mmCIF file of C-alpha atoms in Angstrom:
data_model
loop_
_atom_site.group_PDB
_atom_site.id
_atom_site.type_symbol
_atom_site.label_atom_id
_atom_site.label_comp_id
_atom_site.label_asym_id
_atom_site.label_seq_id
_atom_site.Cartn_x
_atom_site.Cartn_y
_atom_site.Cartn_z
ATOM 1 C CA MET A 1 55.119 -55.065 37.640
ATOM 2 C CA GLU A 2 52.924 -52.346 39.206
ATOM 3 C CA GLU A 3 49.854 -51.926 40.774
ATOM 4 C CA GLN A 4 47.709 -48.368 41.429
ATOM 5 C CA ARG A 5 44.414 -48.068 42.787
ATOM 6 C CA LYS A 6 41.964 -45.678 40.421
ATOM 7 C CA SER A 7 38.479 -44.706 41.547
ATOM 8 C CA VAL A 8 36.821 -43.777 38.519
ATOM 9 C CA PRO A 9 33.722 -41.205 38.899
ATOM 10 C CA PHE A 10 30.937 -41.909 36.115
ATOM 11 C CA GLU A 11 27.662 -40.022 34.788
ATOM 12 C CA CYS A 12 24.323 -41.082 33.656
ATOM 13 C CA ARG A 13 23.305 -39.519 30.436
ATOM 14 C CA GLY A 14 20.098 -40.678 30.375
ATOM 15 C CA CYS A 15 18.878 -40.422 34.387
ATOM 16 C CA TRP A 16 21.999 -37.847 35.612
ATOM 17 C CA HIS A 17 22.620 -40.359 38.231
ATOM 18 C CA VAL A 18 26.972 -39.789 39.580
ATOM 19 C CA TRP A 19 29.007 -42.386 41.228
ATOM 20 C CA GLU A 20 31.976 -43.897 41.434
ATOM 21 C CA GLU A 21 33.382 -46.814 40.799
ATOM 22 C CA ASP A 22 37.088 -48.169 42.441
ATOM 23 C CA TYR A 23 39.883 -50.415 40.211
ATOM 24 C CA LEU A 24 43.433 -51.867 41.196
ATOM 25 C CA VAL A 25 44.929 -51.607 37.859
ATOM 26 C CA ARG A 26 47.987 -53.259 36.661
ATOM 27 C CA SER A 27 50.476 -52.207 34.544
ATOM 28 C CA ALA A 28 53.636 -54.419 33.106
ATOM 29 C CA ASP A 29 55.680 -54.829 30.316
ATOM 30 C CA ASP A 30 55.557 -57.914 27.785
ATOM 31 C CA ARG A 31 58.135 -59.443 26.132
ATOM 32 C CA HIS A 32 58.028 -57.418 23.683
ATOM 33 C CA GLY A 33 58.453 -54.524 25.481
ATOM 34 C CA ASN A 34 55.134 -53.099 25.104
ATOM 35 C CA GLU A 35 53.015 -52.071 28.127
ATOM 36 C CA LYS A 36 49.714 -53.702 29.084
ATOM 37 C CA GLN A 37 46.652 -52.606 31.307
ATOM 38 C CA VAL A 38 44.910 -54.717 33.711
ATOM 39 C CA TRP A 39 42.189 -53.896 35.265
ATOM 40 C CA LEU A 40 40.467 -55.491 38.196
ATOM 41 C CA VAL A 41 37.299 -55.266 40.294
ATOM 42 C CA ALA A 42 37.429 -57.366 43.553
ATOM 43 C CA GLY A 43 40.052 -59.427 41.664
ATOM 44 C CA VAL A 44 37.903 -59.812 38.903
ATOM 45 C CA PRO A 45 39.443 -59.026 35.226
ATOM 46 C CA VAL A 46 37.381 -56.324 33.849
ATOM 47 C CA PRO A 47 37.467 -54.382 30.345
ATOM 48 C CA PRO A 48 38.556 -50.308 31.274
ATOM 49 C CA PRO A 49 35.577 -48.236 32.433
ATOM 50 C CA SER A 50 34.835 -46.450 28.975
ATOM 51 C CA THR A 51 33.888 -49.351 27.265
ATOM 52 C CA TYR A 52 32.118 -51.350 29.682
ATOM 53 C CA ALA A 53 30.168 -49.116 31.860
ATOM 54 C CA VAL A 54 26.764 -49.074 32.359
ATOM 55 C CA CYS A 55 24.094 -47.131 34.810
ATOM 56 C CA PRO A 56 23.416 -48.904 38.269
ATOM 57 C CA GLN A 57 20.018 -46.518 38.162
ATOM 58 C CA CYS A 58 18.472 -47.000 35.060
ATOM 59 C CA GLY A 59 21.036 -49.588 32.986
ATOM 60 C CA GLY A 60 21.456 -47.258 30.614
ATOM 61 C CA GLY A 61 24.695 -47.313 28.685
ATOM 62 C CA GLN A 62 25.157 -43.905 27.504
ATOM 63 C CA ILE A 63 27.801 -43.433 29.947
ATOM 64 C CA THR A 64 31.152 -40.818 30.497
ATOM 65 C CA THR A 65 33.264 -39.843 33.094
ATOM 66 C CA PHE A 66 35.199 -37.515 34.852
ATOM 67 C CA PRO A 67 38.989 -37.198 35.528
ATOM 68 C CA GLU A 68 40.239 -39.382 39.107
ATOM 69 C CA GLY A 69 39.331 -37.251 42.257
ATOM 70 C CA TYR A 70 36.973 -34.491 40.642
ATOM 71 C CA LEU A 71 34.075 -35.599 42.408
ATOM 72 C CA ALA A 72 36.214 -35.038 45.495
ATOM 73 C CA ARG A 73 36.828 -31.503 44.086
ATOM 74 C CA HIS A 74 33.250 -30.508 42.974
ATOM 75 C CA PRO A 75 31.368 -31.895 45.379
ATOM 76 C CA GLU A 76 28.277 -30.359 43.876
ATOM 77 C CA ALA A 77 28.093 -32.849 41.004
ATOM 78 C CA ARG A 78 26.537 -35.965 43.213
ATOM 79 C CA LEU A 79 22.815 -35.823 42.601
ATOM 80 C CA ALA A 80 20.388 -36.128 45.739
ATOM 81 C CA ALA A 81 19.433 -40.100 45.974
ATOM 82 C CA SER A 82 15.974 -38.916 45.201
ATOM 83 C CA PRO A 83 14.497 -35.731 43.679
ATOM 84 C CA THR A 84 13.093 -33.114 46.044
ATOM 85 C CA ALA A 85 9.334 -32.662 45.894
ATOM 86 C CA ILE A 86 7.877 -29.944 43.579
ATOM 87 C CA ALA A 87 5.217 -27.687 45.722
ATOM 88 C CA GLU A 88 2.212 -28.499 43.701
ATOM 89 C CA ALA A 89 1.242 -24.769 43.505
ATOM 90 C CA ALA A 90 4.503 -24.489 41.191
ATOM 91 C CA LEU A 91 2.507 -26.339 38.467
ATOM 92 C CA LEU A 92 -0.367 -24.322 38.100
ATOM 93 C CA SER A 93 -0.074 -21.380 34.966
ATOM 94 C CA PRO A 94 -0.313 -17.899 35.707
ATOM 95 C CA VAL A 95 -2.537 -17.823 32.180
ATOM 96 C CA PRO A 96 -6.154 -18.766 32.672
ATOM 97 C CA PRO A 97 -7.189 -21.331 30.802
ATOM 98 C CA ARG A 98 -9.170 -20.720 27.041
ATOM 99 C CA PRO A 99 -12.748 -20.497 27.642
ATOM 100 C CA ILE A 100 -14.410 -23.646 25.456
ATOM 101 C CA VAL A 101 -16.444 -22.248 22.518
#
């Protein structure tokens, strides 16, 4: 039996939250020569990441994964924990309002 630690990066398509989850993947051959993988989180078997992921921020189920190590090479993909404040003046339109007739 072979064990491998994997860190899988995820992104929510609903709120654009980016996070990583750590897994232990055990690979072994069954009695018929087929390779079988068991994914574990904290010692508990779970389905492979692409089949069940749920966003921890909004609870959404539209999740995509990146290749392993992607976030280490692209730190700009991680969003700030809270959105940056927008200046009130930035919300004002440069176009004057229409007169009411």
